[in-house]
Amino acid sequence: MDATGYPDRVPSVEPPEAPMPEYGYFLSCEEFGPADLVEQARMAEQAGFRSLWISDHYHPWNDAQGQSPFVWSVLGALSEAVSLPVETAVTCPTVRTHPAVVAQAAATTAVMTEGRFRLGVGSGEALNEHILGHVWPPAHIRLEMLEESIQIMRRLFTGEEVNHHGTHYTVENARLYTVPDQPVPIDISGFGPAATSLAARVGDGYITMTPDESMVTQFRKGGGGAKLVSGGTKVCWGTDREEAVRTVHRLWGNQFLPGEMAQILPSPRHFEQLQPLVTEETVREKAVCGDDVDEHVAALSAFADAGFDRVYVNQIGPDQRGFFDFYRTKVLPQLQQT
């Protein structure tokens, strides 16, 4: 137990000096069903990616994406299909699912993967978390809930009985009997100063989706030190760049919406109503589309330049095998030489 009242966090280990981050693949539960996700994980391992992220959603962002399998079932299949480390990016352990239940799921997954599992957590989106009819709290309350949930989960990972009567959660006589040899590392997602500060203070690592060096610096100077910093990005490989632009616009135009809409809109149809705000020209300017090797390398290298330890890339659209062949033969070899 440390001075803040938390069980001891996973020890911070100084990472070995390396000229580049580790590159992983980001599995999208919003766009693909369970069998496709498992097959993509196999292809990712064969292509030379060294780890996996997997999203945790109840809904896709829009009906065009069309999927949303239960992530813990898919993780069970991944534990048998591949040997890569895997992390949720990210789970919200506050509203839709009680942290005591998330702790059990995470501990079991860590056992099944022989310790190759990290739990990525965040404050969530109304899109997924409001489905049980609870009031969707403002951002500062969501961060309070997230911090309390992390405290509960860390205590449960010890395998000891937990009783907790806090501001947001009650846990009585709860004990996890199936636990890994080491506590599950908990990485915290942050896109602004408040969440980044929380990640630095109580997280075992930091997750964000833009190669923003200032946020990495805030995390490291705010208490994160040498802990793992991970980032992710989406691309659309294809031999026809304009077709790739149209694919991104149709499936993932939501990622270019401004402000807090991603956190507060409650259903896929609301994101679809805002689709006209994102034009194909916006996608053309902001997304990596097509088969220009230098463009793909530059997008991932931006994370390396910003000080990230791991970078995850997701292929938008159906041509997954072409993407993995392209990255295996053209992109990853260049990244490994930088």
PDB file of N, CA and C in Angstrom, residues 3 44 67 92 103 115 133 139-140 150 155 164 178 188 197 214 219 249 283:
ATOM      1  N   ALA A   3       1.535   5.633  -0.307  1.00  0.00           N
ATOM      2  CA  ALA A   3       1.086   6.761   0.505  1.00  0.00           C
ATOM      3  C   ALA A   3      -0.253   7.312   0.059  1.00  0.00           C
ATOM      4  N   ALA A  44      -1.517 -10.240 -38.256  1.00  0.00           N
ATOM      5  CA  ALA A  44      -0.646  -9.232 -37.653  1.00  0.00           C
ATOM      6  C   ALA A  44       0.628  -9.878 -37.112  1.00  0.00           C
ATOM      7  N   GLN A  67     -20.469  -3.571 -36.431  1.00  0.00           N
ATOM      8  CA  GLN A  67     -20.180  -4.664 -35.515  1.00  0.00           C
ATOM      9  C   GLN A  67     -19.990  -4.127 -34.096  1.00  0.00           C
ATOM     10  N   CYS A  92     -13.970   1.007 -20.297  1.00  0.00           N
ATOM     11  CA  CYS A  92     -14.483   1.981 -19.331  1.00  0.00           C
ATOM     12  C   CYS A  92     -15.060   1.207 -18.143  1.00  0.00           C
ATOM     13  N   ALA A 103     -12.458  -6.219 -13.170  1.00  0.00           N
ATOM     14  CA  ALA A 103     -11.273  -6.809 -12.546  1.00  0.00           C
ATOM     15  C   ALA A 103     -11.242  -8.314 -12.738  1.00  0.00           C
ATOM     16  N   GLY A 115       0.161 -13.715 -18.665  1.00  0.00           N
ATOM     17  CA  GLY A 115       0.735 -12.434 -18.264  1.00  0.00           C
ATOM     18  C   GLY A 115       0.950 -11.450 -19.386  1.00  0.00           C
ATOM     19  N   GLY A 133     -29.357   3.296 -18.682  1.00  0.00           N
ATOM     20  CA  GLY A 133     -30.255   4.359 -18.252  1.00  0.00           C
ATOM     21  C   GLY A 133     -29.714   5.256 -17.170  1.00  0.00           C
ATOM     22  N   ALA A 139     -17.391  15.419 -17.212  1.00  0.00           N
ATOM     23  CA  ALA A 139     -16.053  14.856 -17.352  1.00  0.00           C
ATOM     24  C   ALA A 139     -15.325  14.726 -16.015  1.00  0.00           C
ATOM     25  N   HIS A 140     -15.404  15.730 -15.140  1.00  0.00           N
ATOM     26  CA  HIS A 140     -14.631  15.653 -13.899  1.00  0.00           C
ATOM     27  C   HIS A 140     -15.151  14.555 -12.978  1.00  0.00           C
ATOM     28  N   ILE A 150     -10.100   2.192 -10.423  1.00  0.00           N
ATOM     29  CA  ILE A 150      -8.734   1.657 -10.491  1.00  0.00           C
ATOM     30  C   ILE A 150      -8.285   1.186  -9.114  1.00  0.00           C
ATOM     31  N   ARG A 155      -6.869  -3.524  -5.804  1.00  0.00           N
ATOM     32  CA  ARG A 155      -7.022  -4.297  -4.565  1.00  0.00           C
ATOM     33  C   ARG A 155      -7.489  -5.717  -4.878  1.00  0.00           C
ATOM     34  N   HIS A 164     -15.277  -2.280   0.133  1.00  0.00           N
ATOM     35  CA  HIS A 164     -15.046  -0.884  -0.251  1.00  0.00           C
ATOM     36  C   HIS A 164     -16.373  -0.144  -0.225  1.00  0.00           C
ATOM     37  N   THR A 178      -9.110 -16.478  -9.243  1.00  0.00           N
ATOM     38  CA  THR A 178      -8.256 -16.704 -10.408  1.00  0.00           C
ATOM     39  C   THR A 178      -7.540 -15.394 -10.714  1.00  0.00           C
ATOM     40  N   ILE A 188      -3.863   4.248 -18.562  1.00  0.00           N
ATOM     41  CA  ILE A 188      -4.973   5.195 -18.563  1.00  0.00           C
ATOM     42  C   ILE A 188      -4.934   6.046 -19.822  1.00  0.00           C
ATOM     43  N   SER A 197      -2.991  13.997 -16.413  1.00  0.00           N
ATOM     44  CA  SER A 197      -2.501  14.125 -15.042  1.00  0.00           C
ATOM     45  C   SER A 197      -2.873  12.904 -14.210  1.00  0.00           C
ATOM     46  N   SER A 214       3.801  17.275 -26.280  1.00  0.00           N
ATOM     47  CA  SER A 214       3.541  18.009 -25.044  1.00  0.00           C
ATOM     48  C   SER A 214       2.781  17.159 -24.037  1.00  0.00           C
ATOM     49  N   PHE A 219       2.870  13.834 -19.078  1.00  0.00           N
ATOM     50  CA  PHE A 219       2.766  12.539 -18.390  1.00  0.00           C
ATOM     51  C   PHE A 219       4.068  12.186 -17.686  1.00  0.00           C
ATOM     52  N   HIS A 249     -14.169   7.996 -45.258  1.00  0.00           N
ATOM     53  CA  HIS A 249     -15.293   8.928 -45.050  1.00  0.00           C
ATOM     54  C   HIS A 249     -16.561   8.180 -44.686  1.00  0.00           C
ATOM     55  N   VAL A 283     -11.041  14.312 -45.020  1.00  0.00           N
ATOM     56  CA  VAL A 283     -10.375  13.012 -44.949  1.00  0.00           C
ATOM     57  C   VAL A 283      -9.101  13.031 -45.772  1.00  0.00           C
TER      58      VAL A 283
END
